Amino acid sequence: MDRCQNNKESYMKIIHCADIHLGSGISYIEDPAKRRERQDELLETYRRMFRYAVLNEIEAIIIAGDLFDTDQVAAPLMGAVIREIIDHPDISVYYLKGNHDVNIKSGIENIPNLHCFTDVVKVYGLHNNALPKMNDIHDLHGDTDVIRSLHNSNEIRNDRVNVNIAGVELTPDNRDSFYDELNFAPEDFNILVLHGQLYENGGSNELAINKRLLQHRNIDYLALGHIHAYRSGGIDARGIYCYPGCLEGRGFDECGSHGFVVLDIDTADGNCKRSFVEFARRKLHEIQVDITDMTGGAEILNSVEKSLDNARCPEQDMIRVELTGMVDQELSPVCAYIKKVLSERYYYIKVKDAAKKTYSLHNNANCNEKIYGLHKDKQMDDKSGGYDRVSFRKMFTDTVRSKNDISEADREEIIRLGIMALNGEELI
């Protein structure tokens, strides 16, 4: 039975977050002031997480990689991050560096409630439980002195379930060998923190994690980072893995809900309740709007507004509208018009022209010949078919696109020139 599915009252709460990417450039926001404001919001969400921890009696926070977006962290940002940890001495923070901040040099190792992982397996026992059995804990070099220095070796086990948090930074040297050093006691609740891509049976890059090699090692919860969206699943009959995603979406490849995971661990029996907490200051949305056959900016804007209303996008959120379909006009002025109008309604709006154009094309004798060949082949004219202009245009484009013996470039050229002809324009 999955030990992270019980609904009993918890005795210990742990936050699992990852991929915060503080210091991110957020370069897609054109306005420098708004870009800076959004960067500040990422830091503020990190701070709000600590306030949430206090209000909800969280005892530990796991950061599973990429706290920072780069190894080069500005001193004011680093100071703010460290200050938040120091100001909450009753919350233990377990920090595993990711691929973005792996070489960071910060001097944070001397903060009493901040516990860092390195490229050797390290195990921490949470402060209100007895120690794990020391003969079950090793680093990659077989030396247990690192672990012993972190805890009082005179402590004894009690009738509570021990909660252990282990982690290791993956490198080319250890990524294939660290699995055999994971010797968790079966009676404990065991958390393993890793940053990388989980594969069913291994992968080729240095951040590849082999799920098969994690099975049957008494892992209850695999706290992962690297994937920027929430994702979870089973490791084996006992344990589960979880990516919490990032705290805040930074670009339009990170749309949807973002936040962190809370574990409520019942130390009386080792069962655990797991929940995702939506926590981002803003969401990012990408909305596609088909504008085929629309003739003007007002009509397109009306369609966009209806799509946004249907999607129920809050005004404080960040929106990218993608115009799709086929049109016979240049959309740059329309995009600018829509952006100007909707910028008064939403925190951030971006309008992308992804529609195919059907206008002002150069002469192409080969395409002209094929247009008339298709016309003759299908007898697609008003007399024989009785089609109206819209139906005729659809049948024409569908017919062209079905011709696999014509290159894609030629098919698009045929459609463009054909629609010009339908509109009575001269093919020059």
Tab-separated table of C-alpha atoms in Angstrom:
chain	number	residue	atom	x	y	z
A	1	MET	CA	0.000	0.000	0.000
A	2	ASP	CA	1.237	3.528	-0.850
A	3	ARG	CA	2.282	5.074	2.464
A	4	CYS	CA	1.523	8.570	1.101
A	5	GLN	CA	-2.254	8.079	0.914
A	6	ASN	CA	-3.411	7.994	4.540
A	7	ASN	CA	-5.752	10.708	5.857
A	8	LYS	CA	-4.877	10.450	9.553
A	9	GLU	CA	-3.950	13.511	11.592
A	10	SER	CA	-0.319	14.347	10.903
A	11	TYR	CA	2.455	14.935	13.393
A	12	MET	CA	5.006	16.356	10.992
A	13	LYS	CA	4.582	18.563	7.929
A	14	ILE	CA	7.179	19.037	5.212
A	15	ILE	CA	7.101	21.306	2.149
A	16	HIS	CA	8.642	19.945	-1.061
A	17	CYS	CA	9.426	22.627	-3.644
A	18	ALA	CA	11.857	22.917	-6.550
A	19	ASP	CA	12.913	24.989	-9.567
A	20	ILE	CA	12.278	28.423	-8.087
A	21	HIS	CA	14.878	29.973	-10.437
A	22	LEU	CA	15.432	33.184	-8.514
A	23	GLY	CA	17.314	35.741	-10.597
A	24	SER	CA	15.685	34.615	-13.828
A	25	GLY	CA	15.912	37.182	-16.640
A	26	ILE	CA	12.264	36.847	-17.826
A	27	SER	CA	13.395	38.478	-21.052
A	28	TYR	CA	10.097	38.055	-22.924
A	29	ILE	CA	8.572	40.946	-20.951
A	30	GLU	CA	9.468	44.005	-22.995
A	31	ASP	CA	8.817	46.680	-20.368
A	32	PRO	CA	11.892	46.861	-18.061
A	33	ALA	CA	9.848	48.063	-15.071
A	34	LYS	CA	7.334	45.245	-15.390
A	35	ARG	CA	10.139	42.738	-15.958
A	36	ARG	CA	11.777	43.830	-12.739
A	37	GLU	CA	8.450	43.683	-10.940
A	38	ARG	CA	7.955	40.097	-12.092
A	39	GLN	CA	11.463	39.153	-10.942
A	40	ASP	CA	10.657	40.649	-7.536
A	41	GLU	CA	7.450	38.616	-7.422
A	42	LEU	CA	9.435	35.375	-7.752
A	43	LEU	CA	11.419	36.332	-4.662
A	44	GLU	CA	8.270	37.406	-2.843
A	45	THR	CA	6.648	34.028	-3.539
A	46	TYR	CA	9.694	32.353	-2.004
A	47	ARG	CA	9.209	34.569	1.059
A	48	ARG	CA	5.470	33.880	1.178
A	49	MET	CA	6.251	30.163	1.279
A	50	PHE	CA	8.019	30.667	4.605
A	51	ARG	CA	5.065	32.618	5.970
A	52	TYR	CA	2.801	29.759	4.849
A	53	ALA	CA	5.141	27.358	6.647
A	54	VAL	CA	4.812	29.296	9.912
A	55	LEU	CA	1.027	29.554	9.720
A	56	ASN	CA	0.650	25.861	8.863
A	57	GLU	CA	3.178	24.468	11.353
A	58	ILE	CA	5.585	23.233	8.685
A	59	GLU	CA	8.747	21.820	10.236
A	60	ALA	CA	10.935	21.413	7.151
A	61	ILE	CA	11.274	22.687	3.589
A	62	ILE	CA	12.937	20.581	0.888
A	63	ILE	CA	14.298	22.537	-2.097
A	64	ALA	CA	15.019	19.928	-4.781
A	65	GLY	CA	17.314	21.936	-7.027
A	66	ASP	CA	17.528	25.182	-8.994
A	67	LEU	CA	16.752	27.601	-6.193
A	68	PHE	CA	18.664	30.068	-8.375
A	69	ASP	CA	18.604	30.449	-12.144
A	70	THR	CA	22.374	30.810	-12.421
A	71	ASP	CA	25.580	30.296	-10.468
A	72	GLN	CA	26.186	34.056	-10.520
A	73	VAL	CA	23.763	35.428	-7.922
A	74	ALA	CA	23.587	39.139	-7.140
A	75	ALA	CA	24.556	39.927	-3.554
A	76	PRO	CA	21.191	41.577	-2.632
A	77	LEU	CA	19.272	38.531	-3.901
A	78	MET	CA	21.528	36.089	-2.063
A	79	GLY	CA	21.180	38.184	1.076
A	80	ALA	CA	17.394	38.140	0.859
A	81	VAL	CA	17.317	34.356	0.388
A	82	ILE	CA	19.649	33.726	3.325
A	83	ARG	CA	17.817	36.202	5.559
A	84	GLU	CA	14.538	34.363	5.072
A	85	ILE	CA	16.104	31.101	6.262
A	86	ILE	CA	17.862	32.717	9.232
A	87	ASP	CA	14.659	34.515	10.271
A	88	HIS	CA	12.872	31.143	10.592
A	89	PRO	CA	15.172	29.091	12.834
A	90	ASP	CA	12.412	26.622	13.707
A	91	ILE	CA	12.106	25.525	10.062
A	92	SER	CA	14.794	23.185	8.779
A	93	VAL	CA	15.669	23.790	5.127
A	94	TYR	CA	17.157	20.951	3.038
A	95	TYR	CA	18.772	22.346	-0.107
A	96	LEU	CA	19.933	20.259	-3.045
A	97	LYS	CA	21.591	22.214	-5.848
A	98	GLY	CA	20.340	21.659	-9.397
A	99	ASN	CA	21.932	21.923	-12.810
A	100	HIS	CA	21.441	25.718	-12.863
A	101	ASP	CA	23.009	26.506	-9.500
A	102	VAL	CA	25.346	23.542	-9.017
A	103	ASN	CA	28.516	25.678	-8.859
A	104	ILE	CA	27.113	28.400	-6.655
A	105	LYS	CA	29.479	29.721	-3.984
A	106	SER	CA	27.540	31.446	-1.257
A	107	GLY	CA	28.879	30.736	2.222
A	108	ILE	CA	25.455	29.465	3.255
A	109	GLU	CA	26.815	26.263	4.749
A	110	ASN	CA	27.169	27.798	8.235
A	111	ILE	CA	23.480	28.601	8.730
A	112	PRO	CA	22.318	26.284	11.565
A	113	ASN	CA	18.905	25.405	10.094
A	114	LEU	CA	20.117	25.037	6.485
A	115	HIS	CA	21.238	21.541	5.513
A	116	CYS	CA	22.923	21.083	2.152
A	117	PHE	CA	23.618	18.027	0.025
A	118	THR	CA	26.742	17.354	-2.014
A	119	ASP	CA	27.897	14.812	-4.577
A	120	VAL	CA	28.028	12.108	-1.901
A	121	VAL	CA	24.899	10.591	-0.409
A	122	LYS	CA	24.022	12.335	2.835
A	123	VAL	CA	21.190	11.433	5.216
A	124	TYR	CA	19.569	13.708	7.786
A	125	GLY	CA	17.254	12.564	10.569
A	126	LEU	CA	14.616	15.186	11.381
A	127	HIS	CA	15.106	16.814	14.768
A	128	ASN	CA	12.069	15.454	16.614
A	129	ASN	CA	12.731	11.805	15.817
A	130	ALA	CA	15.383	9.345	16.893
A	131	LEU	CA	18.368	8.774	14.637
A	132	PRO	CA	18.332	6.280	11.820
A	133	LYS	CA	20.456	3.222	12.452
A	134	MET	CA	23.973	4.405	11.779
A	135	ASN	CA	25.075	1.140	10.195
A	136	ASP	CA	22.418	1.730	7.534
A	137	ILE	CA	23.802	5.151	6.509
A	138	HIS	CA	26.814	5.614	4.244
A	139	ASP	CA	28.183	8.131	1.823
A	140	LEU	CA	29.572	7.118	-1.550
A	141	HIS	CA	33.027	6.597	-0.120
A	142	GLY	CA	31.846	4.354	2.718
A	143	ASP	CA	32.569	7.022	5.355
A	144	THR	CA	29.880	7.647	7.965
A	145	ASP	CA	31.717	10.425	9.816
A	146	VAL	CA	29.831	13.120	7.886
A	147	ILE	CA	26.547	11.752	9.181
A	148	ARG	CA	27.782	11.246	12.708
A	149	SER	CA	28.912	14.855	12.936
A	150	LEU	CA	25.383	16.059	12.195
A	151	HIS	CA	23.636	14.216	15.041
A	152	ASN	CA	24.086	13.280	18.663
A	153	SER	CA	25.299	9.689	18.440
A	154	ASN	CA	24.001	9.014	21.968
A	155	GLU	CA	20.365	9.339	20.930
A	156	ILE	CA	18.363	6.124	20.924
A	157	ARG	CA	15.407	4.933	18.878
A	158	ASN	CA	11.947	5.406	20.326
A	159	ASP	CA	8.461	4.160	19.465
A	160	ARG	CA	7.963	6.824	16.794
A	161	VAL	CA	8.707	6.290	13.117
A	162	ASN	CA	11.966	7.954	12.176
A	163	VAL	CA	11.808	10.420	9.278
A	164	ASN	CA	14.952	10.531	7.160
A	165	ILE	CA	15.819	12.930	4.335
A	166	ALA	CA	18.646	11.803	2.046
A	167	GLY	CA	19.985	13.445	-1.086
A	168	VAL	CA	22.841	13.594	-3.546
A	169	GLU	CA	23.858	15.930	-6.373
A	170	LEU	CA	24.158	13.923	-9.578
A	171	THR	CA	27.437	14.074	-11.505
A	172	PRO	CA	28.965	12.036	-14.351
A	173	ASP	CA	31.045	10.226	-11.715
A	174	ASN	CA	28.238	9.159	-9.388
A	175	ARG	CA	25.071	8.936	-11.436
A	176	ASP	CA	25.433	5.204	-12.037
A	177	SER	CA	26.799	4.232	-8.626
A	178	PHE	CA	24.827	6.103	-5.947
A	179	TYR	CA	21.884	3.659	-6.013
A	180	ASP	CA	23.755	0.975	-4.092
A	181	GLU	CA	24.445	3.411	-1.240
A	182	LEU	CA	20.730	3.853	-0.476
A	183	ASN	CA	20.318	1.587	2.557
A	184	PHE	CA	17.182	2.882	4.263
A	185	ALA	CA	15.698	1.023	7.225
A	186	PRO	CA	12.326	-0.507	6.291
A	187	GLU	CA	10.632	0.683	9.516
A	188	ASP	CA	11.492	4.366	8.863
A	189	PHE	CA	9.777	6.937	6.656
A	190	ASN	CA	12.419	7.619	4.034
A	191	ILE	CA	12.630	10.620	1.691
A	192	LEU	CA	15.187	10.804	-1.121
A	193	VAL	CA	15.911	14.153	-2.813
A	194	LEU	CA	17.239	14.190	-6.392
A	195	HIS	CA	17.339	16.674	-9.254
A	196	GLY	CA	17.035	15.186	-12.730
A	197	GLN	CA	14.908	13.399	-15.304
A	198	LEU	CA	13.277	10.165	-14.163
A	199	TYR	CA	13.330	7.332	-16.703
A	200	GLU	CA	11.762	3.896	-16.430
A	201	ASN	CA	15.051	2.190	-17.195
A	202	GLY	CA	17.777	4.818	-17.324
A	203	GLY	CA	18.789	7.572	-19.733
A	204	SER	CA	21.896	8.897	-21.452
A	205	ASN	CA	22.409	12.340	-19.862
A	206	GLU	CA	24.066	13.102	-16.526
A	207	LEU	CA	20.731	14.092	-14.967
A	208	ALA	CA	19.112	10.751	-15.865
A	209	ILE	CA	17.574	8.866	-12.932
A	210	ASN	CA	16.821	5.163	-13.348
A	211	LYS	CA	13.518	4.388	-11.644
A	212	ARG	CA	14.097	0.644	-11.822
A	213	LEU	CA	17.279	0.972	-9.741
A	214	LEU	CA	15.358	2.874	-7.033
A	215	GLN	CA	12.875	0.071	-6.498
A	216	HIS	CA	12.877	-2.095	-3.348
A	217	ARG	CA	15.140	0.312	-1.429
A	218	ASN	CA	12.547	1.327	1.211
A	219	ILE	CA	11.970	4.743	-0.357
A	220	ASP	CA	8.622	6.211	0.679
A	221	TYR	CA	8.843	9.540	-1.134
A	222	LEU	CA	11.191	10.535	-3.954
A	223	ALA	CA	11.345	14.349	-3.860
A	224	LEU	CA	12.364	15.401	-7.364
A	225	GLY	CA	13.209	18.619	-9.144
A	226	HIS	CA	13.952	19.561	-12.786
A	227	ILE	CA	10.509	19.181	-14.403
A	228	HIS	CA	8.626	22.478	-14.165
A	229	ALA	CA	5.126	21.028	-13.885
A	230	TYR	CA	3.511	18.887	-11.189
A	231	ARG	CA	3.905	15.180	-11.871
A	232	SER	CA	3.770	12.081	-9.690
A	233	GLY	CA	3.619	8.304	-9.896
A	234	GLY	CA	4.730	5.071	-8.317
A	235	ILE	CA	8.250	3.781	-7.778
A	236	ASP	CA	7.239	0.373	-6.455
A	237	ALA	CA	4.546	-1.027	-4.155
A	238	ARG	CA	5.817	1.127	-1.297
A	239	GLY	CA	7.063	4.435	-2.643
A	240	ILE	CA	6.034	7.258	-4.931
A	241	TYR	CA	7.919	9.965	-6.830
A	242	CYS	CA	6.820	13.558	-7.201
A	243	TYR	CA	7.857	16.640	-9.138
A	244	PRO	CA	6.196	19.676	-7.483
A	245	GLY	CA	6.880	21.887	-10.506
A	246	CYS	CA	8.126	25.445	-10.142
A	247	LEU	CA	6.752	27.977	-7.638
A	248	GLU	CA	5.937	30.496	-10.379
A	249	GLY	CA	5.588	30.082	-14.121
A	250	ARG	CA	8.222	32.249	-15.807
A	251	GLY	CA	7.378	31.825	-19.495
A	252	PHE	CA	4.573	30.573	-21.686
A	253	ASP	CA	6.077	27.097	-21.727
A	254	GLU	CA	5.109	26.991	-18.029
A	255	CYS	CA	1.379	27.688	-18.175
A	256	GLY	CA	-1.093	26.371	-15.616
A	257	SER	CA	-1.018	25.899	-11.850
A	258	HIS	CA	2.217	26.150	-9.873
A	259	GLY	CA	3.145	25.804	-6.224
A	260	PHE	CA	4.542	23.145	-3.897
A	261	VAL	CA	3.685	19.837	-2.236
A	262	VAL	CA	2.977	19.372	1.471
A	263	LEU	CA	3.613	16.038	3.174
A	264	ASP	CA	1.676	15.325	6.397
A	265	ILE	CA	3.535	12.436	8.009
A	266	ASP	CA	1.970	10.494	10.861
A	267	THR	CA	4.998	9.520	12.901
A	268	ALA	CA	2.907	7.036	14.876
A	269	ASP	CA	2.586	4.645	11.953
A	270	GLY	CA	4.595	6.136	9.056
A	271	ASN	CA	1.598	6.901	6.878
A	272	CYS	CA	1.475	10.157	4.960
A	273	LYS	CA	-1.001	12.456	3.278
A	274	ARG	CA	0.314	14.352	0.243
A	275	SER	CA	-1.292	17.500	-1.203
A	276	PHE	CA	-0.437	20.031	-3.898
A	277	VAL	CA	-0.754	23.670	-2.819
A	278	GLU	CA	-1.376	26.132	-5.654
A	279	PHE	CA	0.701	29.117	-4.639
A	280	ALA	CA	1.842	31.214	-7.624
A	281	ARG	CA	1.192	34.955	-7.598
A	282	ARG	CA	0.096	34.766	-11.231
A	283	LYS	CA	-0.786	32.104	-13.774
A	284	LEU	CA	0.264	32.089	-17.410
A	285	HIS	CA	-2.290	31.197	-20.082
A	286	GLU	CA	-1.938	30.513	-23.796
A	287	ILE	CA	-5.150	30.934	-25.780
A	288	GLN	CA	-5.506	29.992	-29.458
A	289	VAL	CA	-8.091	31.829	-31.525
A	290	ASP	CA	-8.984	30.756	-35.067
A	291	ILE	CA	-9.587	33.910	-37.110
A	292	THR	CA	-10.143	32.313	-40.541
A	293	ASP	CA	-12.250	34.556	-42.827
A	294	MET	CA	-12.365	37.408	-40.313
A	295	THR	CA	-11.975	40.749	-42.031
A	296	GLY	CA	-10.983	43.394	-39.494
A	297	GLY	CA	-9.397	44.210	-36.176
A	298	ALA	CA	-12.697	44.784	-34.368
A	299	GLU	CA	-14.046	41.380	-35.381
A	300	ILE	CA	-10.815	39.639	-34.375
A	301	LEU	CA	-10.695	41.496	-31.039
A	302	ASN	CA	-14.270	40.453	-30.294
A	303	SER	CA	-13.391	36.807	-30.956
A	304	VAL	CA	-10.298	37.051	-28.752
A	305	GLU	CA	-12.276	38.601	-25.894
A	306	LYS	CA	-14.885	35.830	-26.080
A	307	SER	CA	-12.141	33.195	-25.946
A	308	LEU	CA	-10.576	34.852	-22.899
A	309	ASP	CA	-13.949	35.076	-21.167
A	310	ASN	CA	-14.614	31.404	-21.878
A	311	ALA	CA	-11.203	30.495	-20.451
A	312	ARG	CA	-11.952	32.602	-17.344
A	313	CYS	CA	-8.518	34.182	-17.287
A	314	PRO	CA	-8.169	36.463	-14.218
A	315	GLU	CA	-7.075	40.020	-14.847
A	316	GLN	CA	-3.915	39.672	-12.723
A	317	ASP	CA	-2.636	36.854	-14.924
A	318	MET	CA	-0.324	36.776	-17.928
A	319	ILE	CA	-1.824	35.923	-21.310
A	320	ARG	CA	-0.454	34.970	-24.704
A	321	VAL	CA	-3.020	34.988	-27.486
A	322	GLU	CA	-2.087	32.999	-30.581
A	323	LEU	CA	-4.017	33.920	-33.740
A	324	THR	CA	-4.438	30.878	-35.994
A	325	GLY	CA	-6.255	29.948	-39.201
A	326	MET	CA	-6.021	31.568	-42.627
A	327	VAL	CA	-6.422	35.262	-43.369
A	328	ASP	CA	-5.849	37.533	-46.339
A	329	GLN	CA	-4.419	40.509	-44.445
A	330	GLU	CA	-1.267	41.583	-42.650
A	331	LEU	CA	-1.836	41.105	-38.899
A	332	SER	CA	0.921	43.219	-37.345
A	333	PRO	CA	-1.355	46.272	-36.910
A	334	VAL	CA	-4.149	44.017	-35.606
A	335	CYS	CA	-1.852	42.392	-33.038
A	336	ALA	CA	-0.707	45.796	-31.820
A	337	TYR	CA	-4.325	46.974	-31.576
A	338	ILE	CA	-5.430	43.915	-29.573
A	339	LYS	CA	-2.429	44.190	-27.255
A	340	LYS	CA	-3.150	47.875	-26.582
A	341	VAL	CA	-6.808	47.236	-25.744
A	342	LEU	CA	-6.260	44.145	-23.594
A	343	SER	CA	-3.244	45.611	-21.751
A	344	GLU	CA	-5.727	47.771	-19.889
A	345	ARG	CA	-7.466	44.629	-18.647
A	346	TYR	CA	-4.679	42.121	-17.956
A	347	TYR	CA	-1.366	42.378	-16.108
A	348	TYR	CA	0.499	41.201	-19.217
A	349	ILE	CA	-0.735	40.406	-22.706
A	350	LYS	CA	1.178	39.159	-25.732
A	351	VAL	CA	-0.402	38.579	-29.148
A	352	LYS	CA	1.298	36.178	-31.531
A	353	ASP	CA	0.493	35.983	-35.235
A	354	ALA	CA	0.453	32.278	-36.139
A	355	ALA	CA	-2.090	32.540	-38.960
A	356	LYS	CA	-1.289	31.542	-42.534
A	357	LYS	CA	-1.554	34.289	-45.101
A	358	THR	CA	-3.338	34.185	-48.452
A	359	TYR	CA	-2.319	37.489	-50.048
A	360	SER	CA	0.090	39.262	-52.491
A	361	LEU	CA	2.170	36.402	-53.758
A	362	HIS	CA	4.708	36.389	-56.562
A	363	ASN	CA	3.907	34.798	-59.884
A	364	ASN	CA	4.449	31.070	-59.967
A	365	ALA	CA	3.711	29.477	-63.334
A	366	ASN	CA	4.043	25.957	-61.931
A	367	CYS	CA	1.481	26.686	-59.218
A	368	ASN	CA	-0.882	28.430	-61.638
A	369	GLU	CA	-0.822	25.389	-63.874
A	370	LYS	CA	-1.598	23.096	-60.950
A	371	ILE	CA	-4.451	25.327	-59.770
A	372	TYR	CA	-6.204	25.071	-63.096
A	373	GLY	CA	-5.398	21.364	-63.305
A	374	LEU	CA	-7.071	20.780	-59.964
A	375	HIS	CA	-10.014	22.920	-61.014
A	376	LYS	CA	-10.515	20.867	-64.162
A	377	ASP	CA	-9.922	17.565	-62.350
A	378	LYS	CA	-12.564	18.220	-59.681
A	379	GLN	CA	-14.917	20.304	-61.828
A	380	MET	CA	-15.103	22.728	-58.926
A	381	ASP	CA	-17.041	25.551	-60.538
A	382	ASP	CA	-20.302	27.290	-59.793
A	383	LYS	CA	-22.164	25.745	-62.760
A	384	SER	CA	-21.370	22.087	-62.143
A	385	GLY	CA	-21.048	22.094	-58.356
A	386	GLY	CA	-23.376	24.846	-57.265
A	387	TYR	CA	-21.072	25.836	-54.379
A	388	ASP	CA	-21.142	29.224	-52.696
A	389	ARG	CA	-17.862	31.075	-52.292
A	390	VAL	CA	-17.132	29.892	-48.729
A	391	SER	CA	-17.880	26.233	-49.490
A	392	PHE	CA	-15.890	26.455	-52.703
A	393	ARG	CA	-12.887	27.883	-50.880
A	394	LYS	CA	-13.004	25.110	-48.248
A	395	MET	CA	-13.294	22.358	-50.843
A	396	PHE	CA	-10.473	23.898	-52.846
A	397	THR	CA	-8.081	24.108	-49.873
A	398	ASP	CA	-9.016	20.603	-48.672
A	399	THR	CA	-8.402	19.190	-52.146
A	400	VAL	CA	-4.997	20.839	-52.462
A	401	ARG	CA	-3.891	19.669	-49.041
A	402	SER	CA	-4.858	16.080	-49.916
A	403	LYS	CA	-2.437	16.010	-52.879
A	404	ASN	CA	0.557	14.122	-51.531
A	405	ASP	CA	2.326	14.253	-54.908
A	406	ILE	CA	2.776	18.030	-54.489
A	407	SER	CA	5.376	19.447	-52.126
A	408	GLU	CA	4.147	21.235	-49.013
A	409	ALA	CA	5.599	24.538	-50.226
A	410	ASP	CA	3.789	24.195	-53.548
A	411	ARG	CA	0.538	23.238	-51.828
A	412	GLU	CA	0.628	26.423	-49.762
A	413	GLU	CA	1.495	28.487	-52.838
A	414	ILE	CA	-1.403	26.919	-54.761
A	415	ILE	CA	-3.843	27.710	-51.953
A	416	ARG	CA	-2.686	31.313	-51.742
A	417	LEU	CA	-2.866	31.939	-55.476
A	418	GLY	CA	-6.176	30.073	-55.716
A	419	ILE	CA	-7.809	32.240	-53.079
A	420	MET	CA	-6.529	35.320	-54.882
A	421	ALA	CA	-8.251	34.058	-58.008
A	422	LEU	CA	-11.466	33.391	-56.097
A	423	ASN	CA	-11.370	36.959	-54.828
A	424	GLY	CA	-11.079	38.240	-58.407
A	425	GLU	CA	-7.517	39.456	-57.961
A	426	GLU	CA	-5.092	39.449	-60.862
A	427	LEU	CA	-2.372	36.826	-60.618
A	428	ILE	CA	0.716	38.815	-61.474
